[in-house]
XYZ file of C-alpha atoms in Angstrom:
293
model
C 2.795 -26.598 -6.255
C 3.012 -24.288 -9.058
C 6.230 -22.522 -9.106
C 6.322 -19.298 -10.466
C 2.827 -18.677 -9.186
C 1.765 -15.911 -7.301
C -1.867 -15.557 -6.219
C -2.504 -11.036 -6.080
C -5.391 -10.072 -3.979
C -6.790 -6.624 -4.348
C -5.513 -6.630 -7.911
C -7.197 -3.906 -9.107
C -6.145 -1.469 -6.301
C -3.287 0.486 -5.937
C -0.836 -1.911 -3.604
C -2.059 -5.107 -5.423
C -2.019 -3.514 -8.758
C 1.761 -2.537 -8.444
C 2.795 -5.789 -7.483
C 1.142 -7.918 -10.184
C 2.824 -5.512 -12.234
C 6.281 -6.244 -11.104
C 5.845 -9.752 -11.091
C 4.890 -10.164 -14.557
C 8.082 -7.763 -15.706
C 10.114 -10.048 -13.741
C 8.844 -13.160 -15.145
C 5.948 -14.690 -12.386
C 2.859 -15.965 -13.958
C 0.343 -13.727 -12.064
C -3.493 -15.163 -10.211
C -5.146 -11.758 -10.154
C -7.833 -11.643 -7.448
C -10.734 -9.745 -8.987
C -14.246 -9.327 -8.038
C -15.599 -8.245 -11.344
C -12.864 -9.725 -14.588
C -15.281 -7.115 -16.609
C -13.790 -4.160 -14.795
C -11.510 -2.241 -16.882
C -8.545 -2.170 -14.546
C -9.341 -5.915 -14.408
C -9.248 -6.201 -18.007
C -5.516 -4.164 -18.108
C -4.226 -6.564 -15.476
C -5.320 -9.666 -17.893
C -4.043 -7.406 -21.356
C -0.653 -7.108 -19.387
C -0.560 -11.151 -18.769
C -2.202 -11.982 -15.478
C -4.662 -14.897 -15.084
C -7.614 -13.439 -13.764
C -9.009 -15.250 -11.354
C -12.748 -14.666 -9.639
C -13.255 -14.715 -5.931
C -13.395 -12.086 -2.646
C -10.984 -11.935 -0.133
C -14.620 -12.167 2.112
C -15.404 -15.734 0.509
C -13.065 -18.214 1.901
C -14.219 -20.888 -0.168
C -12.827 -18.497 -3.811
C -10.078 -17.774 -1.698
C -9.188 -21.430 -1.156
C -9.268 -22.540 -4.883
C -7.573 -19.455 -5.669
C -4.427 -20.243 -3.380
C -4.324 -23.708 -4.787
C -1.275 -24.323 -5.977
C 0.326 -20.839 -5.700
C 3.641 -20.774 -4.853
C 3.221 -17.552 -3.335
C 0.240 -15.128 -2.286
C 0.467 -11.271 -2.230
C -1.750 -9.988 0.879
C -3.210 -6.838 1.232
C -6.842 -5.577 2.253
C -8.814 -2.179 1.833
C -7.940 0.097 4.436
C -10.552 0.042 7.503
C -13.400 3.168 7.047
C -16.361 3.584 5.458
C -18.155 1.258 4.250
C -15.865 -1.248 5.816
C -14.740 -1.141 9.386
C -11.882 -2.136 11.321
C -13.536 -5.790 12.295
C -13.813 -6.370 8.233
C -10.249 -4.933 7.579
C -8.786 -7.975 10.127
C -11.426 -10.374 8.449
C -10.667 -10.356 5.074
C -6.836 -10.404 6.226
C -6.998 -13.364 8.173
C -8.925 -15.122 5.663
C -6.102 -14.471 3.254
C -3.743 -15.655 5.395
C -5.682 -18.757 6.591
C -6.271 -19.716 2.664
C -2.151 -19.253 1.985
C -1.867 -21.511 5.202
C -4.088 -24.231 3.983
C -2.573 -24.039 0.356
C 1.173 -25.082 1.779
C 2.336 -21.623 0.126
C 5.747 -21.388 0.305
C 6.026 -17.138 0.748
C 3.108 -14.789 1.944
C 4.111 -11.255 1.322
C 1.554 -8.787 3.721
C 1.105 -5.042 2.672
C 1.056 -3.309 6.306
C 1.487 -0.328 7.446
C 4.363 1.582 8.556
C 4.378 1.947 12.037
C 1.810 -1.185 12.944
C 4.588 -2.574 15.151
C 4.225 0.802 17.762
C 1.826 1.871 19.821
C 0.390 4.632 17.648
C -3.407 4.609 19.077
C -4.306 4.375 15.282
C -7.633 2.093 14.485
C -6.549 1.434 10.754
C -2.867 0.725 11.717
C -3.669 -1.698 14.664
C -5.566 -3.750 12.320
C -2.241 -4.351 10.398
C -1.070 -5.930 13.330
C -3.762 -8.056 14.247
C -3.348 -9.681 10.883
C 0.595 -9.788 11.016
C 0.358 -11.823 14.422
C -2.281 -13.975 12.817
C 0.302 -14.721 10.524
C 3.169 -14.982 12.970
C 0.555 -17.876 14.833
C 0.229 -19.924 11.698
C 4.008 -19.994 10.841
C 3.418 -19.207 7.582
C 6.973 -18.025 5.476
C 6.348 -14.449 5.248
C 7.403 -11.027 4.632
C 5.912 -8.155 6.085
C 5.944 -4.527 4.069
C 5.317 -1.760 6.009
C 4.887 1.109 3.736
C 4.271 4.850 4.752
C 2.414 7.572 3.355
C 1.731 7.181 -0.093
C 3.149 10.210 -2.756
C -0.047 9.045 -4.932
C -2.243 10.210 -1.703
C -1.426 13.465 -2.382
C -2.810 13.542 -5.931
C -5.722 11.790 -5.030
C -9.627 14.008 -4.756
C -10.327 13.590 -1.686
C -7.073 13.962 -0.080
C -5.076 15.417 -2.347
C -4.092 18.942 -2.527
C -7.227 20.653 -4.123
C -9.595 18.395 -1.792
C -11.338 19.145 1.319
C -9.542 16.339 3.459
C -6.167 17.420 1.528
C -3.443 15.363 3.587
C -1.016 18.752 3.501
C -3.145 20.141 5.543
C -3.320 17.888 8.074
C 0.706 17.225 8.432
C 1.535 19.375 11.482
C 4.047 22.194 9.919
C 7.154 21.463 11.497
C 6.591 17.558 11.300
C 8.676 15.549 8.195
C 6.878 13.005 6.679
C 8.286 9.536 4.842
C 7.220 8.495 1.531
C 7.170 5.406 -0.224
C 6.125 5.298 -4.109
C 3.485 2.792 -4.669
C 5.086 1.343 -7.906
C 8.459 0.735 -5.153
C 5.978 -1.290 -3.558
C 5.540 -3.550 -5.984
C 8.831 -3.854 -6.735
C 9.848 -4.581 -3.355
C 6.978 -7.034 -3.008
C 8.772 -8.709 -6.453
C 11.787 -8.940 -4.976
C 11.017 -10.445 -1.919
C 9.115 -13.293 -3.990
C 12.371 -13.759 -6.137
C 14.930 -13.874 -2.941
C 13.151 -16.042 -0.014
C 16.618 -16.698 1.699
C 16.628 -13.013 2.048
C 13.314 -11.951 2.993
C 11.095 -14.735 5.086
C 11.085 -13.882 8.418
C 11.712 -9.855 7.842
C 9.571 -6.817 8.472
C 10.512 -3.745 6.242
C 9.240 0.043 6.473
C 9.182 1.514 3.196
C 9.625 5.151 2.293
C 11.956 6.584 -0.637
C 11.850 10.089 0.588
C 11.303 11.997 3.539
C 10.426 15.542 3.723
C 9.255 18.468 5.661
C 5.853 19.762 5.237
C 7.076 22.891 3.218
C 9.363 20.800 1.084
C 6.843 18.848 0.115
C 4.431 21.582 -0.692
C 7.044 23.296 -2.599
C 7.910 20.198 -4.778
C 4.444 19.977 -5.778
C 4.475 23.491 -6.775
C 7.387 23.207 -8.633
C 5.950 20.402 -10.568
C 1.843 22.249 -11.845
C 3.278 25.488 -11.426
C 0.033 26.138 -8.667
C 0.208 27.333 -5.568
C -0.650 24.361 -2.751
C -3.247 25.518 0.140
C -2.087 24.354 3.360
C -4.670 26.049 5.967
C -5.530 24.339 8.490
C -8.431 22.267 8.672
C -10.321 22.776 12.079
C -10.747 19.867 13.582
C -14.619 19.635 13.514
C -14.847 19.374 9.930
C -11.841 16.912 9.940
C -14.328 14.611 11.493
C -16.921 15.215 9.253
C -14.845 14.263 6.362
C -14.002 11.101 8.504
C -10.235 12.522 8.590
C -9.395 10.591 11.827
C -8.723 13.735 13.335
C -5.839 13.213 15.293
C -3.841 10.516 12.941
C -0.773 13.123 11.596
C -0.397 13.925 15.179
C -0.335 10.680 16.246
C 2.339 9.950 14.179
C 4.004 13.071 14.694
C 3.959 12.553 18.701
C 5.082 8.270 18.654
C 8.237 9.315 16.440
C 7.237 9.250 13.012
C 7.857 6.731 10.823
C 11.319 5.044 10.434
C 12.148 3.510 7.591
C 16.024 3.384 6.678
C 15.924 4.979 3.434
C 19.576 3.672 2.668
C 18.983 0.741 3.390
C 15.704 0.196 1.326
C 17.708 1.646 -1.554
C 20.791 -0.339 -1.136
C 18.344 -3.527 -1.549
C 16.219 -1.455 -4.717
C 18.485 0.930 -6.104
C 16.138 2.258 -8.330
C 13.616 3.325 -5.318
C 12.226 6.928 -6.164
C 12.479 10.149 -4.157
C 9.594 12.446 -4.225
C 11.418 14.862 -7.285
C 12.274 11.458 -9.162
C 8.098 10.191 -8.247
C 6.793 13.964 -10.011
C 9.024 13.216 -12.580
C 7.992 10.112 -13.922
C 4.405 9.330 -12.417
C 3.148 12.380 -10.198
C 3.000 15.630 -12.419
C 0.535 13.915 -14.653
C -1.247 12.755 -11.906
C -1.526 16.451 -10.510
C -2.300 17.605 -13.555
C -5.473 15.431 -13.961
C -6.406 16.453 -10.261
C -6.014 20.028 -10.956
C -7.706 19.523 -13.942
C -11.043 17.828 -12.117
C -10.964 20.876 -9.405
């Protein structure tokens, strides 16, 4: 067993990318996961001090020699839609898992989803939960991270607030809506790896903020000085642009999502509200969106 080893799958990504992040500020010698080491975000991952590492969560056989000797293994898995779906999603999770199983790892941290633990009628979200009780079967030492919507979503092209599919659009108008930061991610997936007495066994939602629809649009406003188009999108071409038409609602109608912001911040007192997110990380962000529109 390696200590101070932590094996990141989808390294390159956003969740995955955070955390190998974190761990190398806080000291962890870093297995990056990476399909292609050529790739330039592979290529920042190794410039910043990870070992990277070839394999694909869909090859169990990379996945096994990757785990070897790990002390830990960061999980997480590209969401379920197109070109994956929800059977490849649970797949590639369980495979993970199985390969931190067979590799005696002592912690398995699992990016979720907030709100996998509830009935929310949600294809993407109920694979979360098929992998966490695949993980709850094989008793592996785990924590689970259940993180909301991301504040990075809405800066994204497709979803963000110039695109077609722009997520503001789609948040009912008197529904509030949690937020999590994906670099609090990381850091939360650091500190579980550094305090195992505190976090095996537990299940966290993450958010750092939570705000109405029209807070949220305003804050964005405030930050690129541009007005934020929240018309509806009819439902038809919400479906076209493979929204998953009635997800917002969905969440909106089981009770949201629940994370106990005080809480999270009492463990990571440096978690980041939206303002605090446009502040540091967002506005440029929106400006490079804006900027591509």
């Amino acid at each position: 067993m390696t200590d101070r080893t932590v094996l990141v799958t989808g390294a390159t990504g956003q969740q995955g990318g955070a955390t190998a992040r974190a761990l190398l500020a806080a000291g962890w010698r870093v297995r990056a996961l990476v399909r292609d080491p050529g790739a330039p975000a592979a290529g920042r991952l190794a410039e910043a001090g990870a070992e990277l590492v070839p394999g694909d969560m869909g090859d169990r056989d990379s996945l096994a020699e990757a785990a070897r000797g790990a002390h830990g293994v960061f999980s997480v898995q590209p969401a379920a839609g197109p070109p994956h779906g929800v059977e490849e999603e649970v797949r590639l999770g369980v495979n993970v898992a199985d390969a931190a199983h067979a590799a005696g790892v002592r912690h398995l941290v699992y990016a979720s989803v907030g709100g996998a633990d509830r009935d929310s009628g949600i294809s993407h979200w109920n694979t979360k939960w098929e992998i966490e009780q695949h993980i709850r079967a094989l008793g592996l030492p785990a924590t689970i991270l259940r993180p909301v919507m991301f504040m990075e979503n809405h800066a994204r092209p497709h979803y963000g607030v110039t695109g077609d599919a722009a997520l503001v659009r789609v948040i009912p108008p008197r529904a509030t809506v949690q937020l999590i930061a994906v670099t609090d991610i990381g850091a939360f997936a650091a500190l579980a790896f550094a305090d195992p007495d505190r976090y095996v066994g537990r299940a966290l939602e993450l958010a750092g903020d939570e705000l109405s629809r029209a807070d949220l649009v305003a804050a964005i406003s405030r930050a690129t000085g541009r007005p934020v188009d929240v018309e509806p999108i009819p439902a038809e071409r919400r479906a076209a642009l493979g929204l998953g038409a009635g997800d917002m609602e969905a969440v909106d109608s089981f009770g949201g999502w629940r994370a106990d912001i005080p809480a999270l911040r009492a463990l990571h007192p440096g978690l980041m509200d939206f303002e605090t997110w446009l502040e540091r990380e967002g506005k440029a962000q929106f400006d490079a969106l804006f900027a591509r529109a």
